[in-house]
């Protein structure tokens, strides 16, 4: 038997009240979403195996409204009641609510304003005033609103308000956590295109100018000791860590699914590598699970020409690149 989703939420309501935003939010927080599926086909959908690699019991959000083929709100409520009483493996002994209903409502005047602003026709009034379509739809969906487990009125809300509300109600931590990558790279080979936050570590003294360390990398103890011995290391890396611990929760709360933190030095083999390794360890200790990518570690050490201005001074002492 195909495993059923842990949770099923029927997303419905007034056209223009935010169903598209709601379904996109469910998708962002890790749910499977299906829009405008005739409810008669739900059992067939539940008996279909999920795509390869997808969790078998991934929660499911289904968008249904007055535009869905065969829409009948009263029949839909009756069908949900029946399914809730027979779906195995949910509730207590198969009893209780297994399919929840989220109803998105909005005042008629605000719906009229939204339709006028977007110059769209109401689906139930293609050749009549928008108000007629709104009134007709409100009558059609009335049974679902009375039955719904969750009713969200979006009259005074914007899209971001709705997203935050849905996250608070339906977010599942293990599905919605952002994928965090900590990357090292060399400026000599260009900025990484997908980086969200970039930190330039060329202010630190450069192991490249210490002959025994040149062929080594930021993973080697001698190089790590040399970099961490720079007087600027402790204070600066600590401030970067504090900044990241402030920003990451805010990125996640705003729905960002992928966050890439990039540390750069000139060649991408010493300072950036150690910084990325160090920061990934600190983030792991703070409850995150970052992956580490060393973009340029596979290249040979940079030549003096590649290093450009990142050269030792005339006295022979090491100088951090600009």
XYZ file of C-alpha atoms in Angstrom:
322
model
C 0.000 0.000 0.000
C 1.265 3.476 -0.892
C 1.955 5.553 2.257
C -0.457 8.458 2.693
C 0.678 12.038 3.360
C 1.094 12.983 7.011
C -1.241 15.928 6.532
C -3.699 16.955 3.830
C -4.978 20.518 3.615
C -7.677 21.642 1.229
C -6.939 25.258 0.227
C -10.050 27.092 -0.941
C -11.906 30.381 -0.599
C -12.824 33.474 -2.549
C -11.155 34.108 -5.888
C -8.624 36.888 -5.376
C -8.225 36.218 -1.644
C -4.734 34.719 -1.992
C -4.975 31.040 -2.980
C -2.039 31.242 -5.391
C 0.125 32.883 -2.714
C -0.967 30.253 -0.198
C -0.087 27.322 -2.463
C 3.304 28.854 -3.274
C 3.944 29.245 0.456
C 3.027 25.616 1.124
C 5.463 24.600 -1.606
C 8.196 26.791 -0.097
C 7.825 25.154 3.326
C 8.146 21.658 1.920
C 4.611 20.565 1.089
C 3.527 18.932 -2.153
C 0.947 21.140 -3.872
C -1.706 20.441 -6.492
C -4.030 23.122 -7.851
C -7.531 22.773 -9.332
C -7.666 19.009 -8.866
C -11.247 17.667 -9.102
C -11.830 16.248 -5.641
C -13.140 13.028 -7.145
C -9.561 12.315 -8.245
C -8.040 12.717 -4.772
C -8.092 8.989 -3.971
C -6.296 8.271 -7.244
C -3.693 10.916 -6.376
C -3.152 9.437 -2.915
C -2.633 5.983 -4.430
C 0.125 7.306 -6.705
C 3.687 6.866 -5.535
C 5.597 10.128 -4.940
C 8.496 11.095 -7.226
C 11.793 9.323 -6.617
C 13.638 10.938 -3.701
C 10.544 12.663 -2.298
C 9.386 11.707 1.228
C 6.602 9.134 1.000
C 4.537 10.881 3.676
C 5.196 14.446 2.539
C 2.207 16.654 3.481
C -0.135 17.632 0.677
C -1.945 20.919 -0.043
C -4.728 20.836 -2.649
C -6.124 24.009 -4.206
C -9.841 23.916 -5.039
C -12.211 26.787 -5.747
C -15.310 27.642 -7.733
C -13.328 27.334 -10.992
C -12.477 23.662 -10.362
C -14.355 21.239 -12.609
C -17.371 19.725 -10.867
C -17.156 22.133 -7.926
C -19.966 21.592 -5.412
C -19.168 22.884 -1.925
C -21.824 20.870 -0.071
C -20.878 17.649 -1.839
C -17.233 18.440 -1.122
C -17.896 18.797 2.605
C -19.771 15.491 2.635
C -16.924 13.786 0.789
C -14.353 15.141 3.234
C -16.407 13.851 6.182
C -16.556 10.425 4.597
C -12.844 10.297 3.828
C -11.925 11.484 7.308
C -13.748 8.539 8.819
C -12.149 5.866 6.619
C -8.596 6.955 5.806
C -6.379 4.465 7.683
C -3.312 5.408 9.655
C -4.510 8.850 10.735
C -6.117 10.116 13.899
C -7.251 7.674 16.594
C -7.966 4.322 15.044
C -8.766 5.894 11.694
C -11.265 8.330 13.177
C -11.109 12.110 13.417
C -10.111 14.890 11.038
C -7.521 13.825 8.487
C -8.241 16.361 5.758
C -8.165 19.931 7.056
C -9.682 22.863 5.220
C -8.123 26.314 4.884
C -10.549 28.991 3.701
C -9.213 32.320 2.441
C -11.779 35.071 2.768
C -11.795 38.748 1.849
C -14.289 41.598 1.921
C -16.169 42.199 -1.307
C -15.017 45.808 -1.645
C -11.371 44.768 -1.392
C -11.859 41.967 -3.913
C -13.408 44.465 -6.310
C -10.423 46.755 -5.848
C -7.974 43.918 -6.552
C -9.793 42.865 -9.716
C -10.013 46.449 -10.941
C -6.332 47.018 -10.181
C -5.220 43.939 -12.122
C -7.848 44.446 -14.854
C -8.864 40.814 -14.575
C -12.406 39.556 -14.976
C -14.004 37.629 -12.145
C -14.280 33.953 -13.195
C -18.005 33.871 -12.373
C -18.814 37.193 -14.031
C -16.932 37.411 -17.333
C -19.608 39.671 -18.849
C -21.109 41.236 -15.724
C -19.907 43.578 -12.932
C -17.285 42.109 -10.636
C -19.610 42.541 -7.662
C -22.073 40.072 -9.214
C -19.398 37.389 -9.509
C -18.212 37.968 -5.936
C -21.753 37.666 -4.560
C -22.386 34.490 -6.564
C -19.135 32.894 -5.460
C -19.715 33.754 -1.805
C -22.988 31.867 -2.006
C -21.375 28.867 -3.704
C -18.480 28.499 -1.235
C -20.560 29.182 1.894
C -20.658 25.531 3.070
C -16.857 25.289 2.874
C -16.372 28.450 4.925
C -18.680 27.135 7.648
C -16.852 23.784 7.630
C -13.273 25.109 7.450
C -10.757 24.396 10.212
C -8.761 27.534 9.360
C -10.255 30.794 8.097
C -7.871 33.610 7.146
C -9.315 36.976 6.183
C -6.880 38.752 3.860
C -8.856 42.000 3.543
C -6.259 44.068 5.393
C -3.271 41.841 4.575
C -0.630 41.841 1.884
C 1.020 38.779 0.380
C 3.835 38.788 2.923
C 1.377 38.911 5.830
C -0.374 35.849 4.444
C 2.907 33.982 3.977
C 3.928 34.632 7.584
C 0.527 33.533 8.901
C 0.657 30.283 6.932
C 4.187 29.553 8.086
C 3.144 29.939 11.714
C 0.210 27.580 11.217
C 1.634 24.916 8.915
C 5.429 25.030 8.839
C 7.162 21.716 9.493
C 10.712 22.370 10.655
C 12.532 19.484 8.985
C 10.925 20.241 5.616
C 11.211 24.008 5.653
C 14.732 24.585 6.937
C 16.857 26.454 4.454
C 19.722 24.638 2.754
C 22.870 26.458 3.902
C 26.120 26.247 1.940
C 29.423 27.717 3.066
C 31.755 28.273 0.141
C 35.360 29.279 -0.389
C 36.510 30.840 -3.648
C 39.300 32.847 -5.238
C 38.704 36.366 -6.532
C 41.258 35.613 -9.249
C 38.661 33.293 -10.818
C 35.625 35.505 -10.324
C 32.819 35.952 -7.833
C 30.455 33.014 -7.317
C 27.172 33.787 -9.041
C 24.902 32.159 -6.490
C 26.378 33.688 -3.321
C 23.966 35.534 -1.032
C 26.632 36.837 1.364
C 30.263 37.417 0.360
C 33.104 38.080 2.794
C 36.478 39.249 1.477
C 39.227 37.671 3.609
C 42.137 39.296 1.766
C 42.730 41.609 4.715
C 44.386 38.660 6.499
C 48.053 37.872 6.027
C 48.627 35.506 3.146
C 50.250 32.058 3.624
C 51.081 32.013 -0.079
C 54.177 34.103 0.656
C 55.510 31.558 3.145
C 57.334 29.058 0.945
C 56.568 25.857 2.940
C 52.862 26.791 3.120
C 52.414 27.684 -0.524
C 51.488 24.170 -1.730
C 49.318 23.589 1.346
C 45.703 24.666 1.825
C 43.481 26.118 4.506
C 42.798 22.595 5.705
C 46.389 22.100 6.843
C 47.219 22.840 10.520
C 50.254 25.035 9.726
C 48.191 27.263 7.456
C 45.341 27.423 9.953
C 47.687 28.420 12.760
C 49.279 31.082 10.587
C 45.932 32.617 9.600
C 44.404 32.454 13.064
C 47.560 34.084 14.427
C 46.837 37.245 12.453
C 45.928 40.003 14.968
C 42.796 40.797 12.942
C 41.479 37.225 12.828
C 39.737 36.752 16.184
C 37.828 40.026 16.290
C 36.798 40.043 12.632
C 35.705 36.428 12.294
C 33.765 36.744 15.555
C 31.855 39.710 14.164
C 31.113 37.824 10.943
C 29.764 34.910 12.982
C 27.556 37.239 15.029
C 26.226 38.813 11.845
C 25.371 35.435 10.322
C 23.597 34.247 13.467
C 21.498 37.408 13.271
C 20.715 37.160 9.550
C 20.073 33.442 9.051
C 16.872 33.232 11.136
C 15.516 36.294 9.346
C 16.266 34.829 5.918
C 14.480 31.624 6.929
C 11.493 33.475 8.379
C 11.157 35.254 5.056
C 11.017 31.922 3.249
C 14.463 31.737 1.671
C 15.118 28.096 0.777
C 18.818 28.278 -0.160
C 21.461 30.441 1.495
C 25.042 30.510 0.239
C 27.739 32.167 2.355
C 30.960 32.719 0.445
C 34.442 33.509 1.763
C 36.936 34.761 -0.779
C 40.668 35.281 -0.917
C 42.910 35.800 -3.903
C 43.555 32.229 -5.020
C 40.835 30.410 -3.081
C 43.191 27.940 -1.396
C 44.298 29.329 1.974
C 42.468 32.110 3.805
C 39.057 31.521 2.258
C 39.247 27.764 2.801
C 40.132 28.086 6.462
C 37.478 30.765 7.002
C 34.794 28.582 5.398
C 35.818 25.516 7.399
C 35.896 27.513 10.648
C 32.520 29.153 10.036
C 30.810 25.910 9.039
C 31.966 24.393 12.323
C 30.602 27.360 14.313
C 27.259 27.235 12.512
C 27.006 23.511 13.175
C 27.548 24.206 16.849
C 24.668 26.709 16.712
C 22.197 24.136 15.404
C 22.554 24.567 11.636
C 23.656 21.888 9.181
C 25.740 23.656 6.530
C 27.459 21.943 3.647
C 30.951 23.073 2.597
C 32.032 23.766 -0.973
C 35.600 24.740 -1.887
C 35.166 26.023 -5.414
C 38.792 26.637 -6.347
C 40.645 24.211 -4.122
C 41.265 21.858 -7.031
C 43.271 24.437 -8.963
C 47.027 24.715 -8.624
C 48.295 27.487 -6.374
C 47.944 30.923 -7.909
C 50.926 32.462 -9.638
C 52.282 35.890 -8.751
C 50.569 37.240 -11.857
C 47.212 35.824 -10.662
C 47.745 37.379 -7.258
C 48.031 40.848 -8.730
C 48.365 43.386 -5.914
C 48.382 40.672 -3.271
C 52.187 40.646 -3.102
C 54.778 40.845 -0.309
C 56.157 44.225 0.570
C 59.742 45.299 -0.238
C 61.051 44.310 3.175
C 60.137 40.677 2.567
C 57.417 40.556 5.208
C 54.025 39.146 4.280
C 51.268 41.519 3.269
C 47.578 40.792 3.054
C 46.056 41.461 -0.320
C 43.619 44.242 -0.899
